[in-house]
PDB file of C-alpha atoms in Angstrom:
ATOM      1  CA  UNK A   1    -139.527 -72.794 -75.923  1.00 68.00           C
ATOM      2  CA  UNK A   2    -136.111 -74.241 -75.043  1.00 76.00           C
ATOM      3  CA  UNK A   3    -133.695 -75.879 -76.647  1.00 82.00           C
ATOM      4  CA  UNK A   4    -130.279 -77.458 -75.641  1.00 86.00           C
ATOM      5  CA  UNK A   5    -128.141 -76.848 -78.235  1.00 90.00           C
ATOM      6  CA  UNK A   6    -125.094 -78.315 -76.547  1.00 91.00           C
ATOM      7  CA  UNK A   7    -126.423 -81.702 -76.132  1.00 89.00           C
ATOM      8  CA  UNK A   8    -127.931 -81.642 -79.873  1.00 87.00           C
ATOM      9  CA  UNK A   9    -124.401 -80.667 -81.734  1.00 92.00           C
ATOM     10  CA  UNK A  10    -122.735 -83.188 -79.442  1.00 91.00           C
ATOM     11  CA  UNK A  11    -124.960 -85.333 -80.957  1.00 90.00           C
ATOM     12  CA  UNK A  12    -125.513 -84.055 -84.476  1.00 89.00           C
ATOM     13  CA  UNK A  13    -122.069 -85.184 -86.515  1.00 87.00           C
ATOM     14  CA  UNK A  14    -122.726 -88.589 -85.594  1.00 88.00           C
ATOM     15  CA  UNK A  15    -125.897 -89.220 -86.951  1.00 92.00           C
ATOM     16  CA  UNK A  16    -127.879 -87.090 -89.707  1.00 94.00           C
ATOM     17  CA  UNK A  17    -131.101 -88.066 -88.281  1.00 95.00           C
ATOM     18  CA  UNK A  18    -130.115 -86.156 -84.951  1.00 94.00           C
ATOM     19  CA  UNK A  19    -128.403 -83.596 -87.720  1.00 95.00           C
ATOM     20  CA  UNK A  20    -131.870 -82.960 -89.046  1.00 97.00           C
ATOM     21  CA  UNK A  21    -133.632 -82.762 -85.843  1.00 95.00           C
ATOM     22  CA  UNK A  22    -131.311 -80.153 -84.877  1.00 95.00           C
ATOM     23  CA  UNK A  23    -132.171 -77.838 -88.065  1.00 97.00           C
ATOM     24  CA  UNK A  24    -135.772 -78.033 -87.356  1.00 96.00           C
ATOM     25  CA  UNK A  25    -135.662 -77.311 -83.577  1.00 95.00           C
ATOM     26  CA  UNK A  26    -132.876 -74.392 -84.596  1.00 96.00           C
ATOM     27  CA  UNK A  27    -135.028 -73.475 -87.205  1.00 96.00           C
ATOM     28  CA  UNK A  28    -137.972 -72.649 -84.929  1.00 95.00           C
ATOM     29  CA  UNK A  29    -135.784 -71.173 -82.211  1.00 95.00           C
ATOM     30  CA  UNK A  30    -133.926 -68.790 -84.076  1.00 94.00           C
ATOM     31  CA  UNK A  31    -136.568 -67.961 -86.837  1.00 91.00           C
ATOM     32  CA  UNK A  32    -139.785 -69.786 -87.945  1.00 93.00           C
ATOM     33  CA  UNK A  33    -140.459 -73.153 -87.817  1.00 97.00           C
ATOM     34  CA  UNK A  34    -140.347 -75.511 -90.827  1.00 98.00           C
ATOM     35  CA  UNK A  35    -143.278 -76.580 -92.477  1.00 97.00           C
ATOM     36  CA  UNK A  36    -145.059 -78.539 -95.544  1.00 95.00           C
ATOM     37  CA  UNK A  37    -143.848 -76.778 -98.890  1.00 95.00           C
ATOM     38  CA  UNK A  38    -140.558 -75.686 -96.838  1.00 98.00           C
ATOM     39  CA  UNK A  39    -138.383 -78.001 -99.574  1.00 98.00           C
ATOM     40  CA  UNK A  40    -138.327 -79.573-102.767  1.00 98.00           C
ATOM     41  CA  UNK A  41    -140.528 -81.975-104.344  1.00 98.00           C
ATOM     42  CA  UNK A  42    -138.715 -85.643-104.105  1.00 97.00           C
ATOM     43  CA  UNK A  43    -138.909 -85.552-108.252  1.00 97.00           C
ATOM     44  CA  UNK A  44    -137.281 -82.071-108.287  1.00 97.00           C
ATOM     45  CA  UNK A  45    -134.230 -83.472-106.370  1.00 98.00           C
ATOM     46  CA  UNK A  46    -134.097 -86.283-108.313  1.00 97.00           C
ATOM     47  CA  UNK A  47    -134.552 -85.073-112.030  1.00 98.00           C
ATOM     48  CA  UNK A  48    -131.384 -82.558-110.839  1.00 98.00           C
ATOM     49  CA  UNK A  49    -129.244 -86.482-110.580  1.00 97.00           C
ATOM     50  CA  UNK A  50    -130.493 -87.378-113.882  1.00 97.00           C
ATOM     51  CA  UNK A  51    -129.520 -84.224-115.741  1.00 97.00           C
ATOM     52  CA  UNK A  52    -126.005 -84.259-114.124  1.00 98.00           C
ATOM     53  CA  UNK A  53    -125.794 -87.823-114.714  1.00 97.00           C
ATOM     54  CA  UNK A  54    -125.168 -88.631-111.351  1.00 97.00           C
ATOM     55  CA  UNK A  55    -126.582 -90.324-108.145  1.00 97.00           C
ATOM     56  CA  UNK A  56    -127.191 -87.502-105.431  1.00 98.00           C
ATOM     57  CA  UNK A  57    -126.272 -88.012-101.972  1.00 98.00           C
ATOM     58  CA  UNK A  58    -128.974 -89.558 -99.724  1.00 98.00           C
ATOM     59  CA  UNK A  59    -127.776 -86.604 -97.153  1.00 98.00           C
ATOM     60  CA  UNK A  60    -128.125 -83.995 -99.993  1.00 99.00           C
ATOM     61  CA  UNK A  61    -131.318 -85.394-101.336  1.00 99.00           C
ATOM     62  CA  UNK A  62    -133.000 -84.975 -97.545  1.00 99.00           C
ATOM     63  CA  UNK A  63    -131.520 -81.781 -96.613  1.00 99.00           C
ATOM     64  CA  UNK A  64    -133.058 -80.281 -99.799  1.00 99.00           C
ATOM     65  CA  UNK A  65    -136.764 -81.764 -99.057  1.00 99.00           C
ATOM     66  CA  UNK A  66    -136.453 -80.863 -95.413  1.00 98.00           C
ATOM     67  CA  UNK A  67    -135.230 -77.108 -96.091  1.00 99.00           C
ATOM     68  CA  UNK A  68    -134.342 -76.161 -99.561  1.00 98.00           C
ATOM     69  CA  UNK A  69    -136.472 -73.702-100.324  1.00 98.00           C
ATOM     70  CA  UNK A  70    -136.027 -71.941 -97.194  1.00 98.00           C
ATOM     71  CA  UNK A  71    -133.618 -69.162 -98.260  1.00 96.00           C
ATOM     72  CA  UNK A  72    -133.714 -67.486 -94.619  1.00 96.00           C
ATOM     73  CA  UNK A  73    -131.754 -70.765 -93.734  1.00 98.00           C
ATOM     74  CA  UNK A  74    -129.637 -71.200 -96.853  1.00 98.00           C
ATOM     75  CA  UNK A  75    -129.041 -67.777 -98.751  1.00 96.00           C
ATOM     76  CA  UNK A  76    -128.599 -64.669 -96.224  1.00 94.00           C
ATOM     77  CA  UNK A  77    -124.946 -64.430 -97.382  1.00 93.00           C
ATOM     78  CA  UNK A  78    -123.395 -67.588 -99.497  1.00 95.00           C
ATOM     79  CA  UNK A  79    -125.980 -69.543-101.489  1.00 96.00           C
ATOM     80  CA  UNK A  80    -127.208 -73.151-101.302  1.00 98.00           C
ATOM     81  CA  UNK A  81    -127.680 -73.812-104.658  1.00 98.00           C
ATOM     82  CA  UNK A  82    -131.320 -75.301-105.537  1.00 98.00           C
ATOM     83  CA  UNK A  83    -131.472 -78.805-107.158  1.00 98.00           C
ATOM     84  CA  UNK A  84    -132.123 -77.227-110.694  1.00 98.00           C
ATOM     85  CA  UNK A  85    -128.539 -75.057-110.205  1.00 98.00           C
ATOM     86  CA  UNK A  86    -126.117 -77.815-108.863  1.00 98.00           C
ATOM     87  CA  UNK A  87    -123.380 -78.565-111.628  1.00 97.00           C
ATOM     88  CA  UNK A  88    -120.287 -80.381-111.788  1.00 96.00           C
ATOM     89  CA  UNK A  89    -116.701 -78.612-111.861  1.00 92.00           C
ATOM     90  CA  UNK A  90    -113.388 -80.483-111.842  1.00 92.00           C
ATOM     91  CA  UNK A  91    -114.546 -83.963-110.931  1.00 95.00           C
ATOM     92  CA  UNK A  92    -117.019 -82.186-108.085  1.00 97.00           C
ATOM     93  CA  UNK A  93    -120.823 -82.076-107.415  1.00 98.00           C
ATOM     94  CA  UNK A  94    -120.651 -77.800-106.044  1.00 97.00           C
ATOM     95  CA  UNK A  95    -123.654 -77.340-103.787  1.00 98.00           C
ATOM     96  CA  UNK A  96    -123.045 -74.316-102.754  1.00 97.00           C
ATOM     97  CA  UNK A  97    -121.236 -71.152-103.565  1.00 96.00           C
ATOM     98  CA  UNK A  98    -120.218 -68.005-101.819  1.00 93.00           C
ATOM     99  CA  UNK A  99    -120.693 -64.259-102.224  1.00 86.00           C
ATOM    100  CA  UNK A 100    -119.741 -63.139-105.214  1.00 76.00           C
ATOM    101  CA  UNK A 101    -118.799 -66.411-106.428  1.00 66.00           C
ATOM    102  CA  UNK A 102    -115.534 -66.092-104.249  1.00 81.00           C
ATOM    103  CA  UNK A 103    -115.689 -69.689-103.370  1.00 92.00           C
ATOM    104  CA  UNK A 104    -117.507 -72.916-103.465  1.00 94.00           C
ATOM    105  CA  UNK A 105    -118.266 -76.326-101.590  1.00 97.00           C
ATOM    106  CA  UNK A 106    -118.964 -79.283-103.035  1.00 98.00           C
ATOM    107  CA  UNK A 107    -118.527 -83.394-102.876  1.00 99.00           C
ATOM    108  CA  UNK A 108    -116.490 -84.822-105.141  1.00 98.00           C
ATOM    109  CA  UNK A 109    -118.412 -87.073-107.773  1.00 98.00           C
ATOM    110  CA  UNK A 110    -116.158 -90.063-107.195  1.00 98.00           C
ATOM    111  CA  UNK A 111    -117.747 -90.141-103.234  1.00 98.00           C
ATOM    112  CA  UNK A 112    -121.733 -89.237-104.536  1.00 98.00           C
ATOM    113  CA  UNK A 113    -122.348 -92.851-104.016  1.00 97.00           C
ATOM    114  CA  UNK A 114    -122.112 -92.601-100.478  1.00 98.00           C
ATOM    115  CA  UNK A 115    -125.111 -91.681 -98.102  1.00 98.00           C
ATOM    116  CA  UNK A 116    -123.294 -88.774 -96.374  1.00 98.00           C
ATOM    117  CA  UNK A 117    -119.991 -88.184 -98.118  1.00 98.00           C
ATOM    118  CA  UNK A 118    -117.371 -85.791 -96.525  1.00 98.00           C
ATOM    119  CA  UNK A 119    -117.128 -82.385 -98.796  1.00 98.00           C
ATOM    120  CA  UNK A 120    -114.768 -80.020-100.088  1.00 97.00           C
ATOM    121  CA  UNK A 121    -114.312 -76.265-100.955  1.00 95.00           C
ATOM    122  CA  UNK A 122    -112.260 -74.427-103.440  1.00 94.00           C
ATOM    123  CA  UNK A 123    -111.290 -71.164-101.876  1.00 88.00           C
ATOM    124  CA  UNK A 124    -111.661 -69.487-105.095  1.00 84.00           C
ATOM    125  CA  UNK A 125    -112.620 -69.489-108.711  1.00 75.00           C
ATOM    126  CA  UNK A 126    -108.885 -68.837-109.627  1.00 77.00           C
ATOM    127  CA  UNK A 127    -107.284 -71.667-112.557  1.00 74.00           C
ATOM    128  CA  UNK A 128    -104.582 -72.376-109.314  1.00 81.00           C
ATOM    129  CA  UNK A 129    -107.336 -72.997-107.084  1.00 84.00           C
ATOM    130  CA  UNK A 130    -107.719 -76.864-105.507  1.00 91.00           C
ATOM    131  CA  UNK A 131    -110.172 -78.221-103.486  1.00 94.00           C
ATOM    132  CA  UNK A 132    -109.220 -78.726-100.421  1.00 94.00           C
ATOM    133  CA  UNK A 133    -110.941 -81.153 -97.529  1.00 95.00           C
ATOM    134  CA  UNK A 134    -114.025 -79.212 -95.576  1.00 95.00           C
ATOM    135  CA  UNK A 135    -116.272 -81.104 -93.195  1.00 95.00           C
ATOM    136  CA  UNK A 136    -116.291 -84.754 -92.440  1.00 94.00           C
ATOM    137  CA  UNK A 137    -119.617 -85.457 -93.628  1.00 96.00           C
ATOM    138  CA  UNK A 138    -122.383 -84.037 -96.095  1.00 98.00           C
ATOM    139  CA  UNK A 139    -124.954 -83.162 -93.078  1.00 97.00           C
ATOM    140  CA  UNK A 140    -122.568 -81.363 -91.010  1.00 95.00           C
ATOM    141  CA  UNK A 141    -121.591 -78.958 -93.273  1.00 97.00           C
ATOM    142  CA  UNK A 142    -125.769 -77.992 -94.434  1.00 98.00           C
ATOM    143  CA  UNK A 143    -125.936 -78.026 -90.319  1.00 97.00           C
ATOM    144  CA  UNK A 144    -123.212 -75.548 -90.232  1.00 96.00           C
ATOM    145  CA  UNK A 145    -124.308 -73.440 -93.455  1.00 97.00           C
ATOM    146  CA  UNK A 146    -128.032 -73.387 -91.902  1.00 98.00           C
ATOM    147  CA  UNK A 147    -126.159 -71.843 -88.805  1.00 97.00           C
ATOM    148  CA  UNK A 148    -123.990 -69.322 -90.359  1.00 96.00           C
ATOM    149  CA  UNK A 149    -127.067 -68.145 -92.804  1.00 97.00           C
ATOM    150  CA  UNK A 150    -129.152 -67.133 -89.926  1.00 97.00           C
ATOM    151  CA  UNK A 151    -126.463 -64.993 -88.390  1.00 96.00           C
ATOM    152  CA  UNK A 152    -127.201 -63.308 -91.609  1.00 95.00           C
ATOM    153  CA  UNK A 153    -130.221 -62.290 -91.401  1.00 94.00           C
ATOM    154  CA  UNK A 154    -131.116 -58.619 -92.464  1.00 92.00           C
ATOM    155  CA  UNK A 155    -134.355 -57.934 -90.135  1.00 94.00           C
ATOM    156  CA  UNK A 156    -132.319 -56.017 -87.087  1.00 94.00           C
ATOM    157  CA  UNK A 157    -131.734 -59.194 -84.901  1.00 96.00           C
ATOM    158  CA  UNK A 158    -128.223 -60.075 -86.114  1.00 97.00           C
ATOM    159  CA  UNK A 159    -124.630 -57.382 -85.860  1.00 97.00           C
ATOM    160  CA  UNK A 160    -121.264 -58.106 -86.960  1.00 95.00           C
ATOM    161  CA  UNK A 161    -118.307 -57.051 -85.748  1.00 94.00           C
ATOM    162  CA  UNK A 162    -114.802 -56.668 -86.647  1.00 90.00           C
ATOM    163  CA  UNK A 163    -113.378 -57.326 -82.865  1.00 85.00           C
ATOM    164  CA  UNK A 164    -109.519 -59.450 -82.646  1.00 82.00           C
ATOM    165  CA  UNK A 165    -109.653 -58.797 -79.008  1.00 83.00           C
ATOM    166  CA  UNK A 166    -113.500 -60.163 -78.280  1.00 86.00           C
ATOM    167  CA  UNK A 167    -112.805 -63.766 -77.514  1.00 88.00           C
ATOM    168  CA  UNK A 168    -111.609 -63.413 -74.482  1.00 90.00           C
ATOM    169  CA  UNK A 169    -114.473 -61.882 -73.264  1.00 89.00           C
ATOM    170  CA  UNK A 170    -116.465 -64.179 -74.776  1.00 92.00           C
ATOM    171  CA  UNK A 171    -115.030 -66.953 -73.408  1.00 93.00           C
ATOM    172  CA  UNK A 172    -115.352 -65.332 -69.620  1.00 93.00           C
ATOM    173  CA  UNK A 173    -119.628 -64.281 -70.069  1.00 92.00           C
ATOM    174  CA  UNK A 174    -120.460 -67.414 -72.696  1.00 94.00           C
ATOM    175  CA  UNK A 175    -120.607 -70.698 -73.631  1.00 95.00           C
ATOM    176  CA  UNK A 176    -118.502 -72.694 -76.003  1.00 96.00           C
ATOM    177  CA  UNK A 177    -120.806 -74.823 -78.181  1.00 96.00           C
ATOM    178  CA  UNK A 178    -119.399 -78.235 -79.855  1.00 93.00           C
ATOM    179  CA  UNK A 179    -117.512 -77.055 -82.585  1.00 89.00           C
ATOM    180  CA  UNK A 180    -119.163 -77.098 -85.963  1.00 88.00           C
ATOM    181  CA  UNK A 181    -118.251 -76.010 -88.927  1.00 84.00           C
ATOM    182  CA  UNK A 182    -114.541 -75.757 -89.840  1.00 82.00           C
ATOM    183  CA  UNK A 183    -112.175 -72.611 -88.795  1.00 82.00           C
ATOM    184  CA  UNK A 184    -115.815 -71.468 -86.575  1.00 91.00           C
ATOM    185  CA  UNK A 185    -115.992 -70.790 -82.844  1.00 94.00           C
ATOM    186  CA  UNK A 186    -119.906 -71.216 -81.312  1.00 96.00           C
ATOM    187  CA  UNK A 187    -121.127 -69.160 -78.237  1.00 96.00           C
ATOM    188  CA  UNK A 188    -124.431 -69.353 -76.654  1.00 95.00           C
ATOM    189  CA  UNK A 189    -125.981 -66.921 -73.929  1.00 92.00           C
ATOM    190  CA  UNK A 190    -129.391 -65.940 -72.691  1.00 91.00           C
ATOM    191  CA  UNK A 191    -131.257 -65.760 -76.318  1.00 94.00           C
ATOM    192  CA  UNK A 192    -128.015 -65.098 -78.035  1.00 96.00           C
ATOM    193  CA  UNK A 193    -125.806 -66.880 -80.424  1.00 97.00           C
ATOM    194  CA  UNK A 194    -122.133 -65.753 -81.715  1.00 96.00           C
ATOM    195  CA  UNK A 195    -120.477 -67.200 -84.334  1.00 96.00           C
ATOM    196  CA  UNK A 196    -116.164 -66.245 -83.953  1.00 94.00           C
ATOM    197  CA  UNK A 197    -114.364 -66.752 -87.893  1.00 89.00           C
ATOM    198  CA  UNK A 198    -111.190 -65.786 -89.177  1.00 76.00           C
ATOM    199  CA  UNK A 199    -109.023 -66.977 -86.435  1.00 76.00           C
ATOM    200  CA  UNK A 200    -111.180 -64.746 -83.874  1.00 73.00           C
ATOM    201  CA  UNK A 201    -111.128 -61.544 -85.933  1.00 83.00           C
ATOM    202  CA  UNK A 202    -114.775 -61.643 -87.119  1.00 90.00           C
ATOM    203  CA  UNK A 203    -117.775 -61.486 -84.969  1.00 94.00           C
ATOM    204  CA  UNK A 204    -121.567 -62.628 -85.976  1.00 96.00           C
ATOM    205  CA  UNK A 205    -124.025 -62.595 -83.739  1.00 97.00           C
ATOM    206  CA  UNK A 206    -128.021 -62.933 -83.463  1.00 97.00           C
ATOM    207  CA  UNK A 207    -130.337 -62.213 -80.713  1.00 97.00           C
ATOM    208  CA  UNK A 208    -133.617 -63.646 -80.235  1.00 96.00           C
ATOM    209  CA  UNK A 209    -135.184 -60.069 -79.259  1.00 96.00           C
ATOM    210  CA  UNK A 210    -133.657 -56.390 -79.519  1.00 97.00           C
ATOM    211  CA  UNK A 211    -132.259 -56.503 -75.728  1.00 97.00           C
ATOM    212  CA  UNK A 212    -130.483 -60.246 -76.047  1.00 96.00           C
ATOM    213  CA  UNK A 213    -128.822 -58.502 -79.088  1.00 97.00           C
ATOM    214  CA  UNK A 214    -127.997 -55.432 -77.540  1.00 96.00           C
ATOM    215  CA  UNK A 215    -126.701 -57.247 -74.357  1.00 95.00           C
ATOM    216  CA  UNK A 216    -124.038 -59.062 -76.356  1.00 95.00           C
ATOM    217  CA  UNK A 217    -123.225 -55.708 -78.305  1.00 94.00           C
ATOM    218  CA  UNK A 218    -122.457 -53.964 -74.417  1.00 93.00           C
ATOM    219  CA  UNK A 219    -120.277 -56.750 -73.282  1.00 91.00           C
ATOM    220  CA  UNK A 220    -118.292 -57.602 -76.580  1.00 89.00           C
ATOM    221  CA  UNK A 221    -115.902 -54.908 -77.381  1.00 82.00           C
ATOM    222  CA  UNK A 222    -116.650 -53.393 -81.159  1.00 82.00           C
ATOM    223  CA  UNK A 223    -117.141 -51.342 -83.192  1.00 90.00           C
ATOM    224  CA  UNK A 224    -120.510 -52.894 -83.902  1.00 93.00           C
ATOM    225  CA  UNK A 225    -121.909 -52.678 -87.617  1.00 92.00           C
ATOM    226  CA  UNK A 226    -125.764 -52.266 -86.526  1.00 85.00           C
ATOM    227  CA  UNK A 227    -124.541 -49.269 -83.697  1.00 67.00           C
TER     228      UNK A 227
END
């Protein structure tokens, strides 16, 4: 199977059709395909909008029927909450939260009427705390969560690494995806994907088989978590 994932995010943050299409194909790429019972029942989503007494997001809405349920692509590490969970917090639909409840995304209620609203995220649960503008639009952001969760996954395909001095290297031996996802850094090789964060201090990285894993690991300076 291939997949050109530098045409599809090129294409992805201008239309959440192509945004979709991109989660399935990654989906199946990286992991296991999507299938029937993968998401939420259309009533599910929608009772969630009555008992908030709100109008969800067309973007939200489809994301959650498409992939909701699918916690390999939504809860490795931060949480996508499911429709029954979402709640309202300072004028803001929250979606999502973080580890430990560190932080949280959301869209602010004022822009639910829109079909694919730009969101926000509080960077913690402090009283000082403000949201703060995230991505430009609803369906990038799940795009970029879906992303980020799989570099989570526990099953001896992904590593982490603290590494300051790694993009460099990376830059020489990989390929710069589109950017998506704010303050991230893509990289594709052969059957490998690395995700750079905190101003290129933080490494993730997932391999489609043991030796695409361990090739990155040999050429990116560590110390590796996984060895």
């Amino acid at each position: 199977m291939t997949f050109d994932m530098q045409r599809a995010l090129a294409e992805a943050p201008r239309d959440r059709g192509v945004a979709w299409r991109f989660v399935r194909e990654f989906a199946a790429y990286w992991g296991r395909p999507l299938r029937a019972g993968d998401g939420f029942g259309v009533e599910e989503v929608g009772a969630a909008g009555r008992r908030l007494g709100v109008g969800l997001p067309a973007a939200l809405c489809e994301a959650y029927v498409l992939f909701g349920r699918r916690r390999d692509l939504t809860g490795n590490h931060d949480t996508f909450l499911a429709p029954e969970e979402l709640y309202v917090a300072d004028g803001t639909l929250v979606y999502r939260v973080a580890n430990q409840d560190r932080a949280c995304w959301g869209v602010p209620v004022a822009d639910l009427g829109d079909a694919d609203p730009a969101t926000v995220r509080r960077p913690d649960t402090s009283p000082v705390a403000r949201w703060e503008p995230h991505e430009p639009s609803l369906s990038v952001a799940l795009l970029a969560m879906v992303m980020s969760e799989v570099l989570m996954l526990e099953d001896g395909l992904s590593d982490h690494a603290e590494s300051p001095d790694a993009v460099p290297e990376l830059e020489r031996l990989y390929d710069e995806l589109p950017a998506v996802g704010q303050d991230f850094r893509w990289f594709s090789g052969p059957d490998a994907l690395v995700r750079v964060a905190g101003g290129g201090a933080w490494i993730d990285v997932r391999g489609r088989t043991p030796e695409a894993l361990d090739a990155v690991r040999e050429a990116v300076p560590g110390p590796w978590a996984g060895g």
